[in-house]
Amino acid sequence: MPWWLNCYNKDSMIFIFVFFLGAVLGSFLNVCIYRLPKKESIISPPSHCPHCGEPIRYYDNIPIASYLLLRGRCRYCKAHISFRYPVVEGLSGLLSLALFIKYGLTLQSLLLLLFSAALIIITFIDLDYQIIPDTISIPGIFFGIGASLFMPRVSWLESLFGILIGGGFLLLVAVGYKWLTGREGMGGGDVKLLAMVGAWLGWKAIPFILFSSSLIGVLIGGSSGLINKTGLRSKIPFGPFLSLSSILYIFFGPELINWYITYSVRWGL
Ligand SMILES: [Zn+2]
């Protein structure tokens, strides 16, 4: 039997279904990413082409597939559709599938999916506008502490300390940087985002997230600074790095921390 027929079993059907549901969620996240910074309603009017205003029919709104079938163009006016749409749908699908595989069909995985969805919205809005919308981060803080009551991984006290330590640390950095240099280095958006991350993942996650997001930031910022010759001082949004580190922590955090502790003791670091 060929390998691809071998994949046709109950498990892979469930995986495809979970991925598809996640991609449908991604399609809603695209609407939020496009409309929230413009202060438009995310419910009405229904999706339409931003170029010609023609409503998008349900058969042209199938995640990823429609983009491929239409070859990335509007059916009516042939305007280019941003590649970001299928990327966000694919990301959302993959994250849903990964959470389902790691945590099963549990309340915890649904709550973590909600958190991940907020991080996806924040990442793509921050990339486009260099802002982190308060409409996501502030409710996110309260949802995080509420979610801790239902999630075994973080207690409500760890969540509360996560808000204080996460938000407090970046607030100190922001105030200190401005005091030393007279320039705005870090926006208030990042402060609220790390408070939200602390609420969801607990204070123990904060050192890992600060360390790994700075490392990713230096690697990406350094290489893009070299490519653009703009230097390291060019403003790079920090939100996407904080978000990516939070996702890494959800899946590999405790393992990576244990690995670090083991090796730092062994090497005497
Ligand atoms: Zn159009």
Coordinates of C-alpha atoms in Angstrom, one line a residue, residues 53-244:
G53 CA -15.5 46.5 -2.3
E54 CA -17.1 43.4 -3.8
P55 CA -18.2 41.0 -0.9
I56 CA -16.3 37.8 -0.6
R57 CA -18.5 34.8 -1.3
Y58 CA -18.4 31.9 1.0
Y59 CA -16.8 29.7 -1.6
D60 CA -14.0 32.2 -2.0
N61 CA -13.5 32.3 1.8
I62 CA -12.1 28.8 2.4
P63 CA -8.9 29.2 4.4
I64 CA -5.7 28.7 2.3
A65 CA -7.5 26.8 -0.5
S66 CA -9.3 29.9 -1.8
Y67 CA -6.1 31.9 -1.9
L68 CA -4.4 29.1 -3.9
L69 CA -7.3 28.6 -6.3
L70 CA -7.6 32.3 -7.0
R71 CA -3.8 32.5 -7.3
G72 CA -3.7 35.4 -4.7
R73 CA -6.0 37.7 -6.6
C74 CA -9.6 39.1 -6.1
R75 CA -12.1 37.2 -8.3
Y76 CA -13.6 40.4 -9.5
C77 CA -11.0 43.1 -9.9
K78 CA -7.9 40.9 -9.9
A79 CA -6.2 43.0 -7.2
H80 CA -3.4 41.2 -5.3
I81 CA -4.5 39.7 -2.0
S82 CA -1.8 39.9 0.6
F83 CA 0.2 36.8 1.2
R84 CA -0.3 37.4 4.9
Y85 CA -3.9 36.0 4.7
P86 CA -2.9 32.4 4.0
V87 CA 0.1 32.7 6.3
V88 CA -2.1 33.7 9.3
E89 CA -4.6 31.0 8.4
G90 CA -1.8 28.4 8.2
L91 CA -0.2 29.5 11.5
S92 CA -3.5 29.4 13.3
G93 CA -4.2 25.9 11.9
L94 CA -0.7 24.6 12.9
L95 CA -1.0 26.1 16.4
S96 CA -4.4 24.5 16.9
L97 CA -3.1 21.2 15.8
A98 CA 0.0 21.4 18.0
L99 CA -2.1 22.3 21.0
F100 CA -4.5 19.5 20.3
I101 CA -1.6 17.0 20.0
K102 CA 0.1 18.3 23.2
Y103 CA -2.9 18.8 25.5
G104 CA -5.7 16.9 23.8
L105 CA -9.3 18.1 23.6
T106 CA -9.3 19.9 26.9
L107 CA -10.3 23.2 28.4
Q108 CA -6.6 24.0 28.8
S109 CA -5.9 23.7 25.1
L110 CA -8.9 25.8 24.1
L111 CA -7.8 28.5 26.6
L112 CA -4.2 28.4 25.3
L113 CA -5.6 28.6 21.8
L114 CA -7.4 31.8 22.8
F115 CA -4.1 33.2 24.1
S116 CA -2.3 32.1 21.0
A117 CA -4.9 33.8 18.8
A118 CA -4.4 37.1 20.7
L119 CA -0.6 36.8 20.2
I120 CA -1.1 36.2 16.4
I121 CA -3.3 39.4 16.2
I122 CA -0.7 41.4 18.2
T123 CA 2.2 40.2 16.2
F124 CA 0.8 41.1 12.8
I125 CA -0.6 44.5 13.9
D126 CA 2.7 45.3 15.6
L127 CA 4.6 44.4 12.4
D128 CA 2.4 46.7 10.3
Y129 CA 1.8 49.7 12.6
Q130 CA 4.4 49.3 15.5
I131 CA 1.6 49.4 18.0
I132 CA 0.1 46.8 20.3
P133 CA -3.7 47.4 20.6
D134 CA -4.9 47.9 24.1
T135 CA -8.2 46.3 23.0
I136 CA -6.4 43.0 23.0
S137 CA -3.7 43.3 25.7
I138 CA -5.8 44.8 28.5
P139 CA -8.7 42.3 28.3
G140 CA -5.9 39.7 27.8
I141 CA -4.5 40.4 31.2
F142 CA -7.9 39.8 32.9
F143 CA -8.7 36.8 30.7
G144 CA -5.3 35.4 31.7
I145 CA -5.9 35.6 35.4
G146 CA -9.4 34.2 34.9
A147 CA -8.0 31.3 32.8
S148 CA -5.5 30.5 35.6
L149 CA -8.5 29.3 37.7
F150 CA -9.2 26.6 35.1
M151 CA -5.7 25.6 34.0
P152 CA -3.6 23.2 36.0
R153 CA -0.3 24.6 34.8
V154 CA -0.5 28.1 36.5
S155 CA -2.1 29.0 39.8
W156 CA -3.9 32.3 40.2
L157 CA -1.2 33.6 42.5
E158 CA 1.5 32.7 39.9
S159 CA -0.6 34.5 37.3
L160 CA -1.0 37.6 39.5
F161 CA 2.8 37.7 40.1
G162 CA 3.3 37.2 36.4
I163 CA 1.4 40.5 35.7
L164 CA 3.3 42.4 38.3
I165 CA 6.8 41.0 37.5
G166 CA 6.3 41.0 33.7
G167 CA 4.7 44.4 33.4
G168 CA 6.8 45.9 36.2
F169 CA 10.1 44.8 34.8
L170 CA 9.5 46.3 31.3
L171 CA 8.0 49.4 32.9
L172 CA 11.3 49.8 34.8
V173 CA 13.3 49.2 31.6
A174 CA 11.2 51.8 29.7
V175 CA 11.5 54.4 32.4
G176 CA 15.2 53.7 32.9
Y177 CA 16.0 53.9 29.2
K178 CA 14.1 57.2 28.8
W179 CA 15.9 58.6 31.8
L180 CA 19.3 57.6 30.6
T181 CA 19.0 58.5 26.9
G182 CA 16.1 60.9 26.7
R183 CA 14.6 58.8 23.9
E184 CA 11.6 56.5 23.9
G185 CA 13.0 53.0 23.5
M186 CA 10.2 50.7 24.5
G187 CA 6.5 51.5 24.1
G188 CA 3.8 51.1 26.7
G189 CA 2.3 48.4 24.4
D190 CA 5.2 46.1 25.2
V191 CA 4.7 46.6 28.9
K192 CA 1.0 45.7 28.7
L193 CA 1.9 42.7 26.4
L194 CA 4.4 41.2 28.9
A195 CA 1.8 41.8 31.7
M196 CA -0.7 39.8 29.6
V197 CA 1.9 37.0 29.0
G198 CA 2.7 36.9 32.7
A199 CA -1.0 36.6 33.5
W200 CA -1.3 33.6 31.1
L201 CA 2.0 31.8 31.7
G202 CA 2.8 32.8 35.3
W203 CA 5.8 34.7 36.7
K204 CA 8.1 31.7 36.3
A205 CA 7.9 32.1 32.5
I206 CA 9.1 35.7 32.6
P207 CA 12.9 35.2 32.7
F208 CA 12.7 32.6 29.9
I209 CA 10.5 34.9 27.8
L210 CA 12.7 38.0 28.3
F211 CA 15.9 36.0 27.6
S212 CA 14.6 34.2 24.5
S213 CA 12.8 37.2 23.0
S214 CA 15.9 39.4 23.4
L215 CA 18.0 36.7 21.8
I216 CA 15.6 36.3 18.9
G217 CA 15.5 40.1 18.6
V218 CA 19.2 40.5 18.5
L219 CA 19.6 37.7 15.9
I220 CA 16.8 39.1 13.6
G221 CA 17.5 42.8 14.4
G222 CA 21.2 42.2 13.8
S223 CA 20.8 40.4 10.5
S224 CA 18.2 42.9 9.2
G225 CA 20.4 45.8 10.3
L226 CA 23.2 44.3 8.3
I227 CA 21.1 43.7 5.3
N228 CA 19.5 47.2 5.3
K229 CA 22.6 48.9 6.6
T230 CA 20.2 50.8 8.9
G231 CA 22.1 49.9 12.0
L232 CA 20.8 48.4 15.2
R233 CA 19.1 51.6 16.3
S234 CA 16.3 51.3 13.7
K235 CA 13.0 50.6 15.4
I236 CA 12.1 47.0 15.4
P237 CA 8.8 46.0 17.0
F238 CA 9.4 43.8 20.0
G239 CA 5.8 42.4 20.2
P240 CA 6.4 39.6 17.7
F241 CA 9.5 38.4 19.6
L242 CA 7.6 38.4 22.9
S243 CA 4.8 36.5 21.2
L244 CA 7.1 33.9 19.6

